[in-house]
Short mmCIF file of C-alpha atoms in Angstrom, two decimals:
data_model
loop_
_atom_site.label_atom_id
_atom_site.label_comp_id
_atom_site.label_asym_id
_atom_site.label_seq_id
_atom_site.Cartn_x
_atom_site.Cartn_y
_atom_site.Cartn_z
CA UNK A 1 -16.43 120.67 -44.23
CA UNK A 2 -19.35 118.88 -43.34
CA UNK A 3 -18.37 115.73 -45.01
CA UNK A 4 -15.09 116.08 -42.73
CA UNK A 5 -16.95 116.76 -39.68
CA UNK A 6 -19.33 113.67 -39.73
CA UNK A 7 -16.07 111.53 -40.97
CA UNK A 8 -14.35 112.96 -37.68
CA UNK A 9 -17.45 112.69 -35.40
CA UNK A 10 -17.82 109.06 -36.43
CA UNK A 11 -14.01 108.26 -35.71
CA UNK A 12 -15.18 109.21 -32.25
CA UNK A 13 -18.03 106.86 -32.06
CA UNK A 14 -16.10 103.80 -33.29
CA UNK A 15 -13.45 105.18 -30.88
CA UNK A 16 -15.54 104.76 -28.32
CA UNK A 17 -17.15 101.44 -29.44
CA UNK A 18 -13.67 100.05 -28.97
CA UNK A 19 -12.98 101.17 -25.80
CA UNK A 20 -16.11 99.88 -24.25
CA UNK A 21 -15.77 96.59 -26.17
CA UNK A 22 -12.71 95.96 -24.87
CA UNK A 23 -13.06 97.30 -21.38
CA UNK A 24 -13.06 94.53 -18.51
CA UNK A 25 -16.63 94.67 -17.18
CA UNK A 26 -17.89 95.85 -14.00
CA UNK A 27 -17.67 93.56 -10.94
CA UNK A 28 -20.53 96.10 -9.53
CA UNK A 29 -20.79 99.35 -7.30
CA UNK A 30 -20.84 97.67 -4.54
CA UNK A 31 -17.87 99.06 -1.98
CA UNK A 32 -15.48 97.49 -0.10
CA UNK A 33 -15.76 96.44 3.27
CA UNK A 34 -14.67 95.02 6.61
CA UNK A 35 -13.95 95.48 9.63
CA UNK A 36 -10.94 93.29 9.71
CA UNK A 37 -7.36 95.31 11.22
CA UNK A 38 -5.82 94.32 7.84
CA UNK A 39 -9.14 95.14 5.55
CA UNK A 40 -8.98 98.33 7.52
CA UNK A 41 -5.44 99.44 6.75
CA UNK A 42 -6.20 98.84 3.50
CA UNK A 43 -9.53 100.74 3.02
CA UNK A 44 -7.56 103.81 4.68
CA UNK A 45 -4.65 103.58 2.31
CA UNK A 46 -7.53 103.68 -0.46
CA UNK A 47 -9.03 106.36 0.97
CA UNK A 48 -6.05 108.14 1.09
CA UNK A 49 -4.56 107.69 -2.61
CA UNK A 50 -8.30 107.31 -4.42
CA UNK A 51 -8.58 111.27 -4.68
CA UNK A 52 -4.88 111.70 -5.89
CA UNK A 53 -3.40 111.13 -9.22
CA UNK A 54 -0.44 108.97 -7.83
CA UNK A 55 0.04 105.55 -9.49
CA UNK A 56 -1.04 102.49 -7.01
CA UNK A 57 0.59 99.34 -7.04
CA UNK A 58 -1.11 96.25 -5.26
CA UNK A 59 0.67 93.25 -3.58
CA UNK A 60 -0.86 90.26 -2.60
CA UNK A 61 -1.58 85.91 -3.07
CA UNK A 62 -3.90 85.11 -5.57
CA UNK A 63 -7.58 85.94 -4.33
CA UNK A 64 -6.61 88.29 -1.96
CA UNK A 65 -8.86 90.71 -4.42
CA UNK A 66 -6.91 92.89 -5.81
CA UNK A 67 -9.12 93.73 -8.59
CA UNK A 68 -11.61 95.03 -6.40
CA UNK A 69 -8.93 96.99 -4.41
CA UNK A 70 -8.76 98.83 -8.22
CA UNK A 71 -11.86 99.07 -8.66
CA UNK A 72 -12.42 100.93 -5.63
CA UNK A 73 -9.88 102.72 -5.95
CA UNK A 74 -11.07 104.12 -9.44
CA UNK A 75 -14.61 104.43 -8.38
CA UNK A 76 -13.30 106.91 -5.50
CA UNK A 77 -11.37 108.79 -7.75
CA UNK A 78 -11.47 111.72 -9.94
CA UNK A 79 -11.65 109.79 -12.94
CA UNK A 80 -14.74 107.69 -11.86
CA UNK A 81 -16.94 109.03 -14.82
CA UNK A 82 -14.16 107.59 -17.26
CA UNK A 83 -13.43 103.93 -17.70
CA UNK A 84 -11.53 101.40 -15.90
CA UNK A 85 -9.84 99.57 -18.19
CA UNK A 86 -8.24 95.81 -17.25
CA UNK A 87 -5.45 94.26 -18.89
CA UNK A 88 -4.02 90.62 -17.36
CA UNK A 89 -0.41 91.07 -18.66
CA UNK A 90 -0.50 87.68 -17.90
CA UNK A 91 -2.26 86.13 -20.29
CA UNK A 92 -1.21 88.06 -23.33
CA UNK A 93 1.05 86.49 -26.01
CA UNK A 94 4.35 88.24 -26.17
CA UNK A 95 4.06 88.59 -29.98
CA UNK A 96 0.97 90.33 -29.61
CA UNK A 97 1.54 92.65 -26.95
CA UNK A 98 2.17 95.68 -28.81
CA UNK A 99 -0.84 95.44 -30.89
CA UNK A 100 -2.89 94.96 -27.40
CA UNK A 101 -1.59 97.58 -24.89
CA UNK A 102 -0.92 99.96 -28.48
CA UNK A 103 -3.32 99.39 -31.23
CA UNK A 104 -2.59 99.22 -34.31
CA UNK A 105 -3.40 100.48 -38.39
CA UNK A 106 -4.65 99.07 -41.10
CA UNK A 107 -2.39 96.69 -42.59
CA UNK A 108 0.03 96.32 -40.22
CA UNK A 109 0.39 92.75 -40.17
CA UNK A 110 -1.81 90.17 -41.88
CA UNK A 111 -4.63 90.06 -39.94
CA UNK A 112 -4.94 94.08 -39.29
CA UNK A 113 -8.16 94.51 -41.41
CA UNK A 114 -8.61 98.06 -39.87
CA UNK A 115 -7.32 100.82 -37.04
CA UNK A 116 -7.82 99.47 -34.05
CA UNK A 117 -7.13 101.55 -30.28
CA UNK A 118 -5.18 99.60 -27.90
CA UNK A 119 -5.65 99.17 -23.96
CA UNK A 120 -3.70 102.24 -22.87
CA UNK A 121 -5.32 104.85 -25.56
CA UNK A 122 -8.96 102.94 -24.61
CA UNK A 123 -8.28 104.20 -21.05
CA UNK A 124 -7.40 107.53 -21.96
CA UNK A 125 -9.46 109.97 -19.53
CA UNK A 126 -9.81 107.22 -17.19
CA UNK A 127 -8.16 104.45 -15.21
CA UNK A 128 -6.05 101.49 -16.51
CA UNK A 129 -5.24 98.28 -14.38
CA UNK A 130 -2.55 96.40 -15.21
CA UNK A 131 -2.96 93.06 -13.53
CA UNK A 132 -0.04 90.55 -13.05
CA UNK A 133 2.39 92.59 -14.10
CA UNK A 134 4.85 91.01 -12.37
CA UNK A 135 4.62 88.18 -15.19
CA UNK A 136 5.77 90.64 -17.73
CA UNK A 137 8.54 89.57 -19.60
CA UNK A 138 12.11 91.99 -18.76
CA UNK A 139 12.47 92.34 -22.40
CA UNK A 140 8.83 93.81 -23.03
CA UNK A 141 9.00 95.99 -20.05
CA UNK A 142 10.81 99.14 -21.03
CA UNK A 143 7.95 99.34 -23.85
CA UNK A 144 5.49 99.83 -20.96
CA UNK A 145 7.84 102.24 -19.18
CA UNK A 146 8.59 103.88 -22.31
CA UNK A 147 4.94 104.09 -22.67
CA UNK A 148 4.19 105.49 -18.96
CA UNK A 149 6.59 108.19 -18.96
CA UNK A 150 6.17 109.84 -22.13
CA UNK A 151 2.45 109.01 -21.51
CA UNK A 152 1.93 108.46 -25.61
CA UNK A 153 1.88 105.49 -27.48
CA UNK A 154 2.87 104.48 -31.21
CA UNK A 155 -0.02 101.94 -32.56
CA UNK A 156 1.67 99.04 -34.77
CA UNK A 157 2.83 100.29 -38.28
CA UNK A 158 2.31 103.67 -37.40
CA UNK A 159 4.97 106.82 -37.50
CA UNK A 160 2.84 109.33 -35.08
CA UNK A 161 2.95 109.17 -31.60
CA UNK A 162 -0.52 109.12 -29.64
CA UNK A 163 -0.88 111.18 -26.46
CA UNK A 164 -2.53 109.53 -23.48
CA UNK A 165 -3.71 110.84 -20.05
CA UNK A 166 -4.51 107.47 -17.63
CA UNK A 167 -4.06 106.73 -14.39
CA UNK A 168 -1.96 103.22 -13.29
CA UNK A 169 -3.17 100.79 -10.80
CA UNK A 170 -0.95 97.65 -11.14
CA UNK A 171 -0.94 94.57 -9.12
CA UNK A 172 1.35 91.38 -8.65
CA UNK A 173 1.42 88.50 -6.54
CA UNK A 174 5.01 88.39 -6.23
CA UNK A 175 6.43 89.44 -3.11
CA UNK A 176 8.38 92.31 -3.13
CA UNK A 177 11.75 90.66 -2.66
CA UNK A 178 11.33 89.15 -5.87
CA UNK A 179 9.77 92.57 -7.41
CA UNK A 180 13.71 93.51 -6.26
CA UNK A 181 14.91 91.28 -8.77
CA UNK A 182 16.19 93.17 -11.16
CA UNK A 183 16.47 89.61 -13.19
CA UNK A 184 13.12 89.75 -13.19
CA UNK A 185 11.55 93.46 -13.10
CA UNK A 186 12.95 96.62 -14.01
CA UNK A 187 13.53 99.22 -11.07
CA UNK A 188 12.93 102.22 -12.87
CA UNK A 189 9.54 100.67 -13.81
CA UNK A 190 8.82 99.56 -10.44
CA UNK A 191 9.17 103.18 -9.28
CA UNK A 192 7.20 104.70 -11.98
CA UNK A 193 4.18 102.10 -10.48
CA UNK A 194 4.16 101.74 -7.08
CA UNK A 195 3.86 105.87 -6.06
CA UNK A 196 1.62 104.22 -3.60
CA UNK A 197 1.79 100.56 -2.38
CA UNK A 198 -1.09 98.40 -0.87
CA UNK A 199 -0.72 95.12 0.22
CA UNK A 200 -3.20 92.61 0.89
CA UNK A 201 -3.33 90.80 3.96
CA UNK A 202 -3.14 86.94 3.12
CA UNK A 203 -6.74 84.89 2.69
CA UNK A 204 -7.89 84.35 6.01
CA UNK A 205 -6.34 87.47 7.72
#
């Protein structure tokens, strides 16, 4: 029993290890502000969806900050203690974004030399940001929903399901008329993200 207990309890740790090692780090505490009308409709629809558990999706250009728009809206939240973890959908390789977003086991292709937790069971307890996700391919994207909705995942050359409990933030810089493209993004996944929508005002607004 003891034996088991210090085999479990050290799961945990390297559990843990994982997660932080492959959490995007901090860009600071530091909170948004402005004064701005546009800055200020945004910081008000943060305010207003931080303390609920409603998935957040973010429009806006390129540097519009976005990321910090998560990050604020996770370090308002309920699930401030856990992490925030990032994930530019962007610039993963579609061959390996199973293993990424849902770990994998031991073995389960050549170059899985041990279990390794993926993105959405490293946020478990906490926030995950998916970033770009508007640069997801169609054909990966009812994995994600899939994902989302049954809130579990299935690591790479596994057979049992893992439970997860995160909260979404996602953000695109496509506008929505092209979001509306079902060519391009799937409208049952774009209504399990965007509960809430923020949009940026454009650089210089």
């Amino acid at each position: 029993t003891a034996a088991a207990l210090r085999q479990s309890r050290e799961a945990a740790d390297t559990a843990k290890k994982q997660a932080a090692a492959i959490t995007a780090p901090a860009m600071g505490d530091t909170p948004m502000l402005g004064e701005a009308p546009g800055i200020a409709r945004v910081l008000s629809l943060v305010d207003k969806a931080a303390p609920t558990e409603a998935n957040v999706l973010i429009l806006g250009e390129s540097g519009t900050g976005k990321e910090l728009v998560a990050r604020e809206l996770h370090r308002r939240s309920r699930r401030a203690q856990g992490v925030l973890v990032s994930v530019d959908l962007g610039a993963i390789a579609e061959n390996l974004f199973e293993a990424e977003l849902f770990g994998h086991v031991k073995g389960a292709f050549t170059d899985a030399r041990g279990d390794r937790i993926g993105r959405l069971q490293a946020a478990d307890g906490g926030t995950l940001f998916l970033d770009e996700v508007g640069n997801l391919p169609l054909h990966l994207q009812p994995k994600l929903l899939t994902a989302l909705e049954q809130r579990q995942v299935i690591p790479v050359g596994a057979n049992k399901p893992v439970p997860i409990d995160v909260r979404v933030i996602a953000a695109t810089n496509l506008p929505p008329e092209r979001l509306a493209d079902e060519s391009l993004f799937r409208p049952d996944l774009l209504f399990r993200l965007n509960t809430v929508e923020i949009e940026l005002p454009p650089r210089g607004d």
